[in-house]
Coordinates of C-alpha atoms in Angstrom, one line a residue:
Chain A
M1 CA -0.2 0.3 0.4
P2 CA 2.5 3.0 -0.9
R3 CA -1.0 5.1 -1.4
I4 CA -0.5 5.3 2.9
S5 CA 2.7 4.6 3.4
W6 CA 3.4 8.6 1.7
R7 CA 0.8 10.1 3.2
R8 CA 2.2 9.6 6.2
L9 CA 5.5 11.0 5.0
A10 CA 3.4 13.9 4.1
G11 CA 2.1 14.3 8.4
G12 CA 5.9 14.1 8.9
E13 CA 6.8 17.0 6.4
R14 CA 8.0 19.9 8.3
R15 CA 10.2 17.5 10.1
W16 CA 12.2 16.2 6.9
A17 CA 11.6 19.9 6.1
V18 CA 13.5 21.0 9.2
L19 CA 15.9 17.7 8.9
G20 CA 17.4 19.3 5.3
L21 CA 18.0 22.8 6.8
G22 CA 19.5 20.9 10.0
A23 CA 21.5 19.1 7.3
V24 CA 23.4 22.4 5.5
I25 CA 23.6 24.2 9.0
A26 CA 25.4 21.7 10.3
L27 CA 27.7 21.5 7.2
W28 CA 28.0 24.6 6.9
E29 CA 29.4 24.6 10.6
I30 CA 32.1 21.7 9.9
G31 CA 33.0 23.6 6.4
H32 CA 33.7 26.2 9.5
R33 CA 36.0 24.0 11.3
V34 CA 38.3 22.9 8.3
Y35 CA 38.7 25.4 6.8
G36 CA 37.9 28.5 9.2
D37 CA 36.9 31.8 10.0
F38 CA 37.8 33.7 6.4
V39 CA 36.9 30.8 4.2
L40 CA 34.1 30.1 6.2
P41 CA 32.5 31.9 8.8
S42 CA 30.3 29.6 11.6
P43 CA 26.1 30.1 10.8
L44 CA 27.0 31.9 15.1
A45 CA 29.1 34.6 13.5
T46 CA 27.1 34.9 10.5
I47 CA 24.4 35.5 12.6
A48 CA 26.3 38.2 15.2
A49 CA 27.6 40.0 11.7
L50 CA 24.1 40.1 10.6
G51 CA 22.8 41.3 14.4
R52 CA 25.8 44.7 13.5
L53 CA 24.5 45.3 10.6
G54 CA 20.7 46.4 11.8
A55 CA 22.4 48.2 14.9
S56 CA 24.4 50.4 12.6
G57 CA 21.8 50.8 10.6
D58 CA 22.7 49.9 7.3
L59 CA 20.0 46.5 7.0
W60 CA 16.6 48.0 6.8
P61 CA 17.5 51.1 4.6
A62 CA 18.9 48.1 2.0
V63 CA 16.2 46.3 2.2
V64 CA 14.1 48.5 1.4
T65 CA 16.0 49.2 -1.3
T66 CA 16.0 46.1 -3.0
A67 CA 12.8 45.0 -2.4
R68 CA 11.0 48.6 -4.0
D69 CA 14.0 47.3 -6.7
A70 CA 13.3 43.5 -7.6
L71 CA 9.2 43.9 -6.4
S72 CA 8.2 46.9 -8.7
G73 CA 11.2 45.4 -11.9
F74 CA 8.7 42.2 -11.2
L75 CA 6.0 43.3 -11.7
A76 CA 6.1 45.9 -14.6
A77 CA 7.4 41.4 -16.1
T78 CA 4.2 40.4 -14.4
L79 CA 2.3 43.1 -16.6
A80 CA 3.9 43.2 -20.0
G81 CA 4.8 39.4 -18.9
S82 CA 1.5 38.2 -19.3
L83 CA -0.7 41.1 -21.2
L84 CA 1.5 40.8 -24.2
G85 CA 1.4 37.2 -23.7
G86 CA -2.3 36.3 -23.7
L87 CA -2.1 38.1 -26.4
A88 CA 0.4 35.9 -27.9
G89 CA -1.9 32.7 -27.5
R90 CA -4.7 34.5 -28.6
S91 CA -3.0 35.6 -32.6
T92 CA -1.2 33.5 -34.2
P93 CA 1.1 36.5 -35.9
I94 CA 1.3 37.9 -32.7
R95 CA 2.9 35.0 -31.6
A96 CA 4.7 34.9 -34.9
M97 CA 6.3 38.5 -33.8
L98 CA 6.9 38.1 -30.1
Q99 CA 7.9 34.7 -29.7
P100 CA 11.3 35.2 -31.5
I101 CA 11.9 38.3 -29.8
A102 CA 11.4 36.9 -26.3
T103 CA 13.8 33.8 -27.0
L104 CA 16.2 36.3 -27.5
L105 CA 15.6 38.2 -24.7
I106 CA 15.8 34.7 -23.4
G107 CA 19.2 34.4 -23.8
V108 CA 21.5 37.4 -22.9
P109 CA 22.4 36.9 -19.9
A110 CA 21.2 39.1 -16.9
I111 CA 24.6 40.7 -16.4
A112 CA 24.4 42.0 -20.0
W113 CA 20.9 43.5 -18.5
V114 CA 22.7 45.6 -16.3
V115 CA 25.4 46.8 -17.7
L116 CA 23.3 47.7 -21.0
S117 CA 20.8 49.0 -18.0
L118 CA 23.6 51.0 -16.6
L119 CA 24.8 52.8 -18.5
W120 CA 21.0 53.8 -20.7
F121 CA 20.3 54.6 -17.5
G122 CA 23.1 55.4 -15.0
G123 CA 23.1 55.5 -10.7
S124 CA 19.3 56.3 -10.9
G125 CA 16.9 53.9 -9.0
L126 CA 15.9 52.9 -13.1
A127 CA 18.6 50.5 -14.0
A128 CA 18.0 48.1 -11.4
T129 CA 14.3 48.4 -12.8
F130 CA 15.0 47.4 -15.6
S131 CA 17.7 44.8 -15.9
V132 CA 14.9 43.0 -13.4
A133 CA 11.6 43.2 -15.9
I134 CA 13.7 43.0 -18.7
A135 CA 15.0 39.4 -17.4
V136 CA 12.1 38.2 -15.6
G137 CA 9.3 39.2 -18.6
P138 CA 10.6 37.0 -21.0
V139 CA 9.7 33.8 -18.3
V140 CA 6.2 35.5 -17.6
F141 CA 5.1 36.2 -21.0
A142 CA 6.7 32.2 -22.3
A143 CA 4.3 31.1 -19.4
A144 CA 1.0 32.7 -20.6
V145 CA 1.1 32.3 -23.9
Q146 CA 1.4 28.2 -23.4
G147 CA -1.7 29.0 -20.5
T148 CA -3.8 31.3 -22.7
R149 CA -3.2 28.4 -26.0
T150 CA -4.4 25.7 -23.9
V151 CA -8.0 27.4 -23.1
D152 CA -10.1 25.0 -23.9
G153 CA -12.1 25.4 -27.3
G154 CA -15.4 23.7 -26.0
L155 CA -15.2 26.1 -23.1
R156 CA -15.0 29.2 -25.4
T157 CA -17.3 28.5 -27.2
M158 CA -19.7 27.2 -24.6
A159 CA -19.5 31.1 -23.2
R160 CA -20.0 32.8 -26.5
A161 CA -23.1 30.4 -27.0
F162 CA -24.3 32.4 -24.4
R163 CA -23.0 35.9 -25.3
V164 CA -21.0 36.2 -21.9
P165 CA -19.3 40.1 -22.2
F166 CA -15.7 39.9 -22.3
G167 CA -15.0 40.6 -19.1
A168 CA -16.8 37.9 -18.0
M169 CA -14.6 36.1 -20.7
I170 CA -11.1 36.9 -19.0
V171 CA -11.7 36.0 -15.4
D172 CA -13.6 33.0 -15.7
V173 CA -12.6 31.7 -18.9
Y174 CA -9.1 32.0 -19.3
L175 CA -7.6 33.1 -16.2
P176 CA -8.3 30.1 -13.6
H177 CA -6.6 28.1 -16.6
V178 CA -4.1 30.7 -17.5
L179 CA -3.1 30.9 -14.5
S180 CA -2.3 27.6 -13.6
Y181 CA 0.5 27.8 -15.9
L182 CA 0.8 31.4 -15.4
L183 CA 1.9 31.0 -11.6
P184 CA 4.5 28.2 -10.8
A185 CA 6.4 31.1 -13.8
L186 CA 5.8 34.0 -11.1
G187 CA 7.4 32.1 -8.5
T188 CA 10.8 31.4 -10.6
A189 CA 10.8 35.0 -11.4
L190 CA 10.9 36.5 -8.0
A191 CA 13.3 34.1 -7.4
M192 CA 14.9 35.5 -10.3
S193 CA 14.2 39.4 -9.6
W194 CA 15.7 39.2 -6.1
K195 CA 18.8 37.6 -8.1
V196 CA 18.8 40.3 -10.7
A197 CA 18.2 43.1 -8.1
V198 CA 21.6 42.5 -6.0
M199 CA 23.3 42.0 -9.0
A200 CA 22.2 45.7 -10.5
E201 CA 23.1 47.3 -6.7
L202 CA 26.0 45.3 -6.5
L203 CA 27.4 47.0 -10.0
S204 CA 25.7 50.4 -9.3
G205 CA 26.6 50.9 -5.7
T206 CA 22.6 53.2 -5.0
G207 CA 22.0 50.7 -2.4
G208 CA 20.1 47.7 -1.7
I209 CA 22.0 44.7 -0.5
G210 CA 24.4 44.1 -3.6
D211 CA 25.6 47.4 -1.8
G212 CA 26.1 46.3 1.1
L213 CA 27.7 43.3 -0.7
A214 CA 30.2 45.3 -2.5
A215 CA 31.1 46.9 0.4
A216 CA 32.0 43.9 2.5
R217 CA 33.7 42.4 -0.1
A218 CA 35.6 45.7 -0.7
E219 CA 36.6 44.9 3.2
V220 CA 37.0 41.5 2.6
D221 CA 34.2 40.9 5.9
T222 CA 33.1 37.3 4.7
A223 CA 31.0 36.9 8.1
K224 CA 29.0 40.4 6.4
T225 CA 29.2 38.6 3.2
M226 CA 26.5 35.8 4.3
A227 CA 24.8 37.6 6.8
W228 CA 23.8 39.5 3.6
V229 CA 22.5 36.5 1.7
V230 CA 21.2 35.0 4.2
V231 CA 19.4 39.3 4.8
V232 CA 18.8 38.0 0.6
V233 CA 17.4 34.3 0.7
A234 CA 14.9 34.9 4.6
L235 CA 13.7 38.4 1.9
L236 CA 12.3 35.6 -0.8
L237 CA 11.5 33.5 1.7
I238 CA 9.5 35.6 3.0
V239 CA 7.6 36.9 -0.5
E240 CA 7.2 34.2 -1.8
R241 CA 4.9 32.7 1.4
L242 CA 3.4 35.7 2.0
V243 CA 2.2 36.7 -1.6
I244 CA 2.5 33.4 -4.2
E245 CA 1.9 31.1 -1.4
P246 CA -2.0 32.5 -1.1
V247 CA -2.8 33.5 -4.5
R248 CA -2.4 30.3 -5.2
R249 CA -3.8 28.9 -2.5
Y250 CA -6.9 30.9 -2.9
F251 CA -7.0 30.3 -7.1
E252 CA -6.9 26.5 -6.5
T253 CA -9.7 25.9 -3.8
W254 CA -11.3 23.6 -6.9
R255 CA -8.8 21.9 -7.3
H256 CA -9.3 19.8 -3.9
G257 CA -13.0 20.1 -4.1
L258 CA -13.8 22.2 -0.9
P259 CA -16.9 23.9 -0.5
G260 CA -16.2 28.1 -2.2
E261 CA -18.3 30.3 -2.8
A262 CA -18.0 31.6 -6.6
A263 CA -19.6 33.1 -9.5
Chain B
M1 CA -43.5 35.8 -46.2
S2 CA -41.9 34.1 -43.3
E3 CA -44.2 34.9 -40.2
E4 CA -43.0 37.0 -36.4
G5 CA -40.2 35.0 -35.1
T6 CA -39.5 32.3 -37.4
L7 CA -36.1 30.4 -37.6
V8 CA -35.1 30.0 -41.2
A9 CA -32.5 28.0 -43.0
S10 CA -32.5 27.9 -46.3
G11 CA -29.4 26.2 -48.2
V12 CA -27.1 26.1 -45.5
T13 CA -24.4 23.6 -46.9
H14 CA -21.5 23.4 -44.8
S15 CA -17.9 22.3 -45.1
F16 CA -14.9 20.6 -42.5
A17 CA -11.3 21.0 -44.1
G18 CA -12.5 20.8 -47.1
T19 CA -15.1 17.3 -46.3
K20 CA -18.8 19.0 -47.7
V21 CA -20.7 18.0 -44.3
L22 CA -24.7 19.7 -44.5
D23 CA -25.7 20.0 -48.2
G24 CA -29.1 22.3 -49.3
I25 CA -30.9 22.3 -45.6
D26 CA -34.0 23.7 -45.7
L27 CA -36.2 23.9 -42.8
R28 CA -38.5 26.4 -40.6
V29 CA -38.9 26.5 -36.8
S30 CA -42.1 29.2 -36.1
R31 CA -41.4 30.9 -32.5
G32 CA -43.4 28.7 -29.6
S33 CA -42.8 24.8 -31.7
V34 CA -40.3 22.1 -30.7
V35 CA -38.2 20.0 -34.1
A36 CA -36.0 17.5 -33.0
I37 CA -33.6 17.0 -35.3
L38 CA -32.3 13.4 -36.0
G39 CA -30.7 10.9 -37.3
P40 CA -27.3 7.9 -37.0
S41 CA -24.0 9.5 -35.9
G42 CA -22.1 11.6 -38.6
S43 CA -24.9 12.6 -40.6
G44 CA -24.3 16.3 -39.3
K45 CA -26.2 17.2 -37.0
T46 CA -24.5 18.8 -34.9
T47 CA -23.3 20.9 -36.7
L48 CA -26.8 22.5 -38.0
L49 CA -27.6 23.1 -34.7
H50 CA -24.8 25.1 -34.2
I51 CA -25.6 26.9 -37.4
L52 CA -29.2 27.9 -36.4
G53 CA -28.2 28.7 -33.4
G54 CA -24.9 31.7 -34.7
L55 CA -22.6 29.9 -33.5
L56 CA -21.1 28.7 -36.9
T57 CA -21.6 30.7 -40.3
P58 CA -22.2 28.1 -42.7
D59 CA -20.6 28.4 -45.8
A60 CA -23.7 28.8 -48.0
G61 CA -27.6 29.5 -47.2
R62 CA -28.8 31.5 -45.2
V63 CA -30.4 31.5 -41.8
D64 CA -33.0 33.9 -40.4
R65 CA -32.0 33.9 -36.5
P66 CA -35.2 36.3 -34.8
F67 CA -34.2 35.4 -30.9
E68 CA -32.1 37.1 -28.6
R69 CA -31.7 34.9 -25.5
P70 CA -29.9 32.3 -27.3
A71 CA -29.0 28.9 -24.5
F72 CA -27.5 26.0 -25.3
V73 CA -27.2 22.1 -23.8
F74 CA -24.8 20.5 -25.2
Q75 CA -23.5 17.2 -26.0
E76 CA -20.6 17.9 -23.9
P77 CA -21.1 19.0 -19.7
L78 CA -19.5 22.1 -20.9
L79 CA -19.0 23.2 -17.1
L80 CA -16.3 25.3 -15.8
P81 CA -14.2 22.7 -13.8
W82 CA -13.8 25.6 -11.2
R83 CA -16.9 27.0 -10.7
T84 CA -19.0 25.4 -8.0
A85 CA -22.6 24.4 -9.6
R86 CA -24.4 26.8 -8.4
G87 CA -21.5 28.9 -10.4
N88 CA -22.3 27.1 -13.2
V89 CA -25.6 28.8 -13.6
A90 CA -24.6 32.4 -12.5
F91 CA -22.2 32.4 -15.1
G92 CA -25.2 31.7 -18.1
L93 CA -26.1 34.6 -17.4
A94 CA -23.2 37.1 -17.1
G95 CA -24.5 38.2 -20.2
L96 CA -27.6 39.5 -18.2
R97 CA -27.8 43.0 -16.3
L98 CA -28.4 41.6 -13.2
A99 CA -26.8 41.4 -9.8
R100 CA -24.9 39.1 -8.2
S101 CA -27.2 38.4 -5.5
E102 CA -29.7 38.2 -8.0
R103 CA -28.0 36.1 -10.3
L104 CA -26.7 34.0 -7.3
S105 CA -30.4 33.3 -6.3
R106 CA -31.8 32.1 -10.1
A107 CA -28.6 29.6 -10.4
R108 CA -30.2 28.1 -6.8
T109 CA -34.0 27.9 -7.6
M110 CA -33.3 27.0 -11.1
L111 CA -30.6 24.0 -9.8
V112 CA -33.3 23.2 -7.6
K113 CA -35.4 22.4 -10.8
V114 CA -33.6 20.4 -11.7
G115 CA -33.2 18.1 -9.1
L116 CA -30.0 19.8 -7.6
G117 CA -30.5 20.4 -3.7
Q118 CA -27.8 23.2 -1.5
D119 CA -25.8 20.6 -0.9
D120 CA -25.2 19.1 -4.7
A121 CA -24.7 23.6 -5.6
V122 CA -21.5 23.9 -3.9
L123 CA -19.8 20.7 -5.2
Y124 CA -17.3 21.5 -8.0
P125 CA -17.8 19.7 -11.6
H126 CA -14.9 16.8 -10.6
Q127 CA -17.1 15.9 -7.6
L128 CA -20.4 15.7 -9.8
S129 CA -21.7 12.7 -11.4
G130 CA -22.1 12.2 -15.1
G131 CA -25.6 12.6 -14.7
M132 CA -26.1 15.9 -12.8
K133 CA -23.8 17.2 -14.8
K134 CA -25.8 17.0 -17.0
R135 CA -28.9 18.4 -15.5
V136 CA -26.5 21.7 -14.0
A137 CA -25.9 22.2 -18.1
L138 CA -29.5 22.2 -18.1
A139 CA -30.3 24.2 -15.2
R140 CA -27.8 27.3 -16.7
A141 CA -30.0 26.9 -19.8
L142 CA -33.3 27.6 -18.4
A143 CA -32.2 29.6 -15.6
I144 CA -31.6 33.1 -18.9
E145 CA -35.3 32.1 -19.8
P146 CA -33.8 32.1 -23.0
D147 CA -36.3 32.8 -26.4
V148 CA -34.7 29.7 -28.4
L149 CA -33.5 26.5 -26.4
L150 CA -31.2 24.4 -28.6
L151 CA -30.1 20.4 -27.4
D152 CA -27.5 18.5 -28.3
E153 CA -28.3 15.2 -26.6
A154 CA -29.0 16.7 -23.9
F155 CA -31.5 13.5 -22.0
S156 CA -28.4 11.3 -23.6
A157 CA -26.6 10.7 -20.6
L158 CA -29.9 10.3 -18.0
D159 CA -31.1 7.1 -16.8
V160 CA -34.3 7.3 -17.5
G161 CA -36.3 8.5 -15.0
L162 CA -33.9 11.2 -14.7
S163 CA -34.6 11.9 -18.6
R164 CA -38.0 11.7 -18.5
E165 CA -38.5 14.4 -15.5
M166 CA -35.9 17.4 -18.3
Q167 CA -37.9 16.0 -20.8
Q168 CA -41.0 17.5 -18.3
L169 CA -39.6 19.8 -17.7
V170 CA -38.0 21.2 -21.0
R171 CA -41.4 20.8 -22.3
L172 CA -43.3 23.1 -19.5
D173 CA -40.6 25.2 -20.1
A174 CA -41.5 25.8 -24.0
Q175 CA -45.0 26.0 -23.3
E176 CA -45.5 28.5 -20.7
R177 CA -43.6 31.6 -22.0
G178 CA -43.4 29.7 -25.5
V179 CA -40.3 29.3 -26.4
T180 CA -38.9 27.5 -29.8
V181 CA -36.9 24.6 -28.8
V182 CA -34.9 22.7 -31.4
L183 CA -33.1 19.5 -30.0
V184 CA -31.2 16.8 -31.7
T185 CA -31.0 13.4 -30.8
H186 CA -31.4 10.0 -31.9
D187 CA -33.5 8.6 -29.9
L188 CA -36.8 8.5 -31.5
S189 CA -38.6 7.7 -28.5
E190 CA -37.0 10.9 -27.4
A191 CA -38.1 13.3 -30.3
V192 CA -41.9 11.4 -30.5
R193 CA -41.8 12.2 -26.9
L194 CA -40.9 15.8 -26.5
A195 CA -40.9 17.3 -30.7
D196 CA -44.1 18.6 -33.1
R197 CA -42.3 18.1 -36.0
V198 CA -38.9 16.1 -36.7
I199 CA -36.3 16.5 -39.4
V200 CA -34.7 13.4 -40.1
L201 CA -31.3 14.3 -41.3
A202 CA -28.9 11.1 -43.6
G203 CA -25.5 10.4 -45.2
R204 CA -22.6 12.2 -45.7
P205 CA -22.7 14.9 -46.6
G206 CA -26.9 15.6 -44.4
R207 CA -29.1 15.8 -46.5
I208 CA -32.9 16.2 -45.6
A209 CA -33.9 12.6 -46.2
T210 CA -38.2 13.4 -44.5
R211 CA -40.1 15.3 -42.2
L212 CA -42.7 14.4 -40.1
S213 CA -45.2 15.5 -38.1
I214 CA -46.8 14.5 -34.5
D215 CA -49.8 15.7 -34.3
R216 CA -51.1 14.9 -30.7
P217 CA -50.1 18.4 -28.4
A218 CA -47.0 17.0 -26.3
R219 CA -48.9 17.1 -23.3
L220 CA -51.5 14.3 -24.1
R221 CA -49.4 12.1 -25.5
D222 CA -48.8 8.7 -23.4
D223 CA -46.7 5.9 -22.9
A224 CA -49.1 3.9 -25.2
F225 CA -49.6 6.8 -27.6
V226 CA -45.3 7.1 -28.6
E227 CA -44.9 3.6 -28.1
A228 CA -46.8 3.5 -31.5
E229 CA -45.9 5.8 -32.6
I230 CA -42.2 4.3 -33.1
R231 CA -43.5 1.6 -33.7
R232 CA -45.1 3.9 -37.2
I233 CA -42.4 6.0 -37.9
A234 CA -39.5 2.5 -37.7
A235 CA -41.4 1.5 -39.8
L236 CA -41.0 4.1 -43.0
E237 CA -39.6 3.5 -45.4
A238 CA -37.4 6.3 -44.9
I239 CA -36.0 6.1 -41.7
R240 CA -35.0 2.5 -42.4
D241 CA -32.6 3.9 -45.2
A242 CA -31.8 6.9 -43.0
F243 CA -30.8 5.0 -40.4
R244 CA -28.9 2.0 -42.2
P245 CA -25.9 2.8 -42.9
T246 CA -25.1 2.5 -39.0
L247 CA -26.9 -1.1 -38.7
S248 CA -25.3 -1.9 -41.0
G249 CA -21.8 -0.6 -40.3

């Protein structure tokens, strides 16, 4: 009965997650003991460095700046990517025109976008936002195209037969289906957004976690570097849990067959 | 020459990917009458229904559709998987100018009429049986108070008792509000029970093989009448010819 044993495993899922994280921290500590403070500061030293960052007042502004850079770019990418992707999914000429462009944009390394946008936008905050949007947009676009293309033709015919207005067509027929493609892609896109934002900040020196990393590198302070990394990862996890996860749960209620109000 | 509100098709011809499926169909459905399109599978019944309902534009021929609120029940239930039974019925009402609460209460009432209660109304399509899904689809169609009702094998997945009940519901609705009904079926007894006139499609491409009319008012047709009528119709040469290919093949 494999089904039963799987269910039992899922019941203790949290315990396994803790075990996995614990293993990483243990390896980290072992690495520290083997290679010493300079190469790999201990987890405790990293926490201490994080505390110093907080106390010095550098932490909070950096978090705000990076969140602004990453989320504004992510938002722009989501809006433009899903709108254009939706259009391309419905219209063959638009798809034929936009798909090669999206492939081309995906092919350009993210770091190249950072360099270009620094040249174009200079030290203004726009450089990071633009880098994030253009690096992440094509990922959202591709998912939106695929989602829109695979909407059930029968449901479309049905909606047409009942002369359902355009708004209801989008909200009730297209959106729930497209979201099943879009939401996983948005998770990936969000993770990418933080990485690109930090990269852009590191090069532009206009504040944010990337700027902090650059400073830590200049001071050859490994513990501080690790502390910044911990901050980025924590931010990513918090936003993923707070934004993406609830949205996913809301739109997938029907899959689990839980009673829900909908019209 | 056509009276008010008559659905008229003349010389309707249609092809899919170069294969002709309908050839020169002429028919008139006067307002408030019930017409059954009968024929073996592959004779173009569904295509004709979609053309009559305005979902398809025929390659040739003319269709006058003097109605404003068509409602369909398709062969497949075609329910939105992410909406409850009630949400699906309310979705059909999205085109009418109604408040959300009004739509939901109409949906609830209509679901009760097709025999689905409070508990069923909040279930999602994947939690419903095949027959229940069909009933939701019928409720969605009746809820908009259509002026023309187009039914594509609407009762075929239901057990006998239930299918009779649903037929009754459609017949009463047609009588009370003067709805024009066009129904596609391969079931002769369904046609005999509901229709005033029967159009038999046959062949590939589909042509009208014969037209029958059933004169006794639908509410006076008892089982004995239906049985006798089926026997009479089944014995007709044109009907035997129309259904022969599927019997031998």
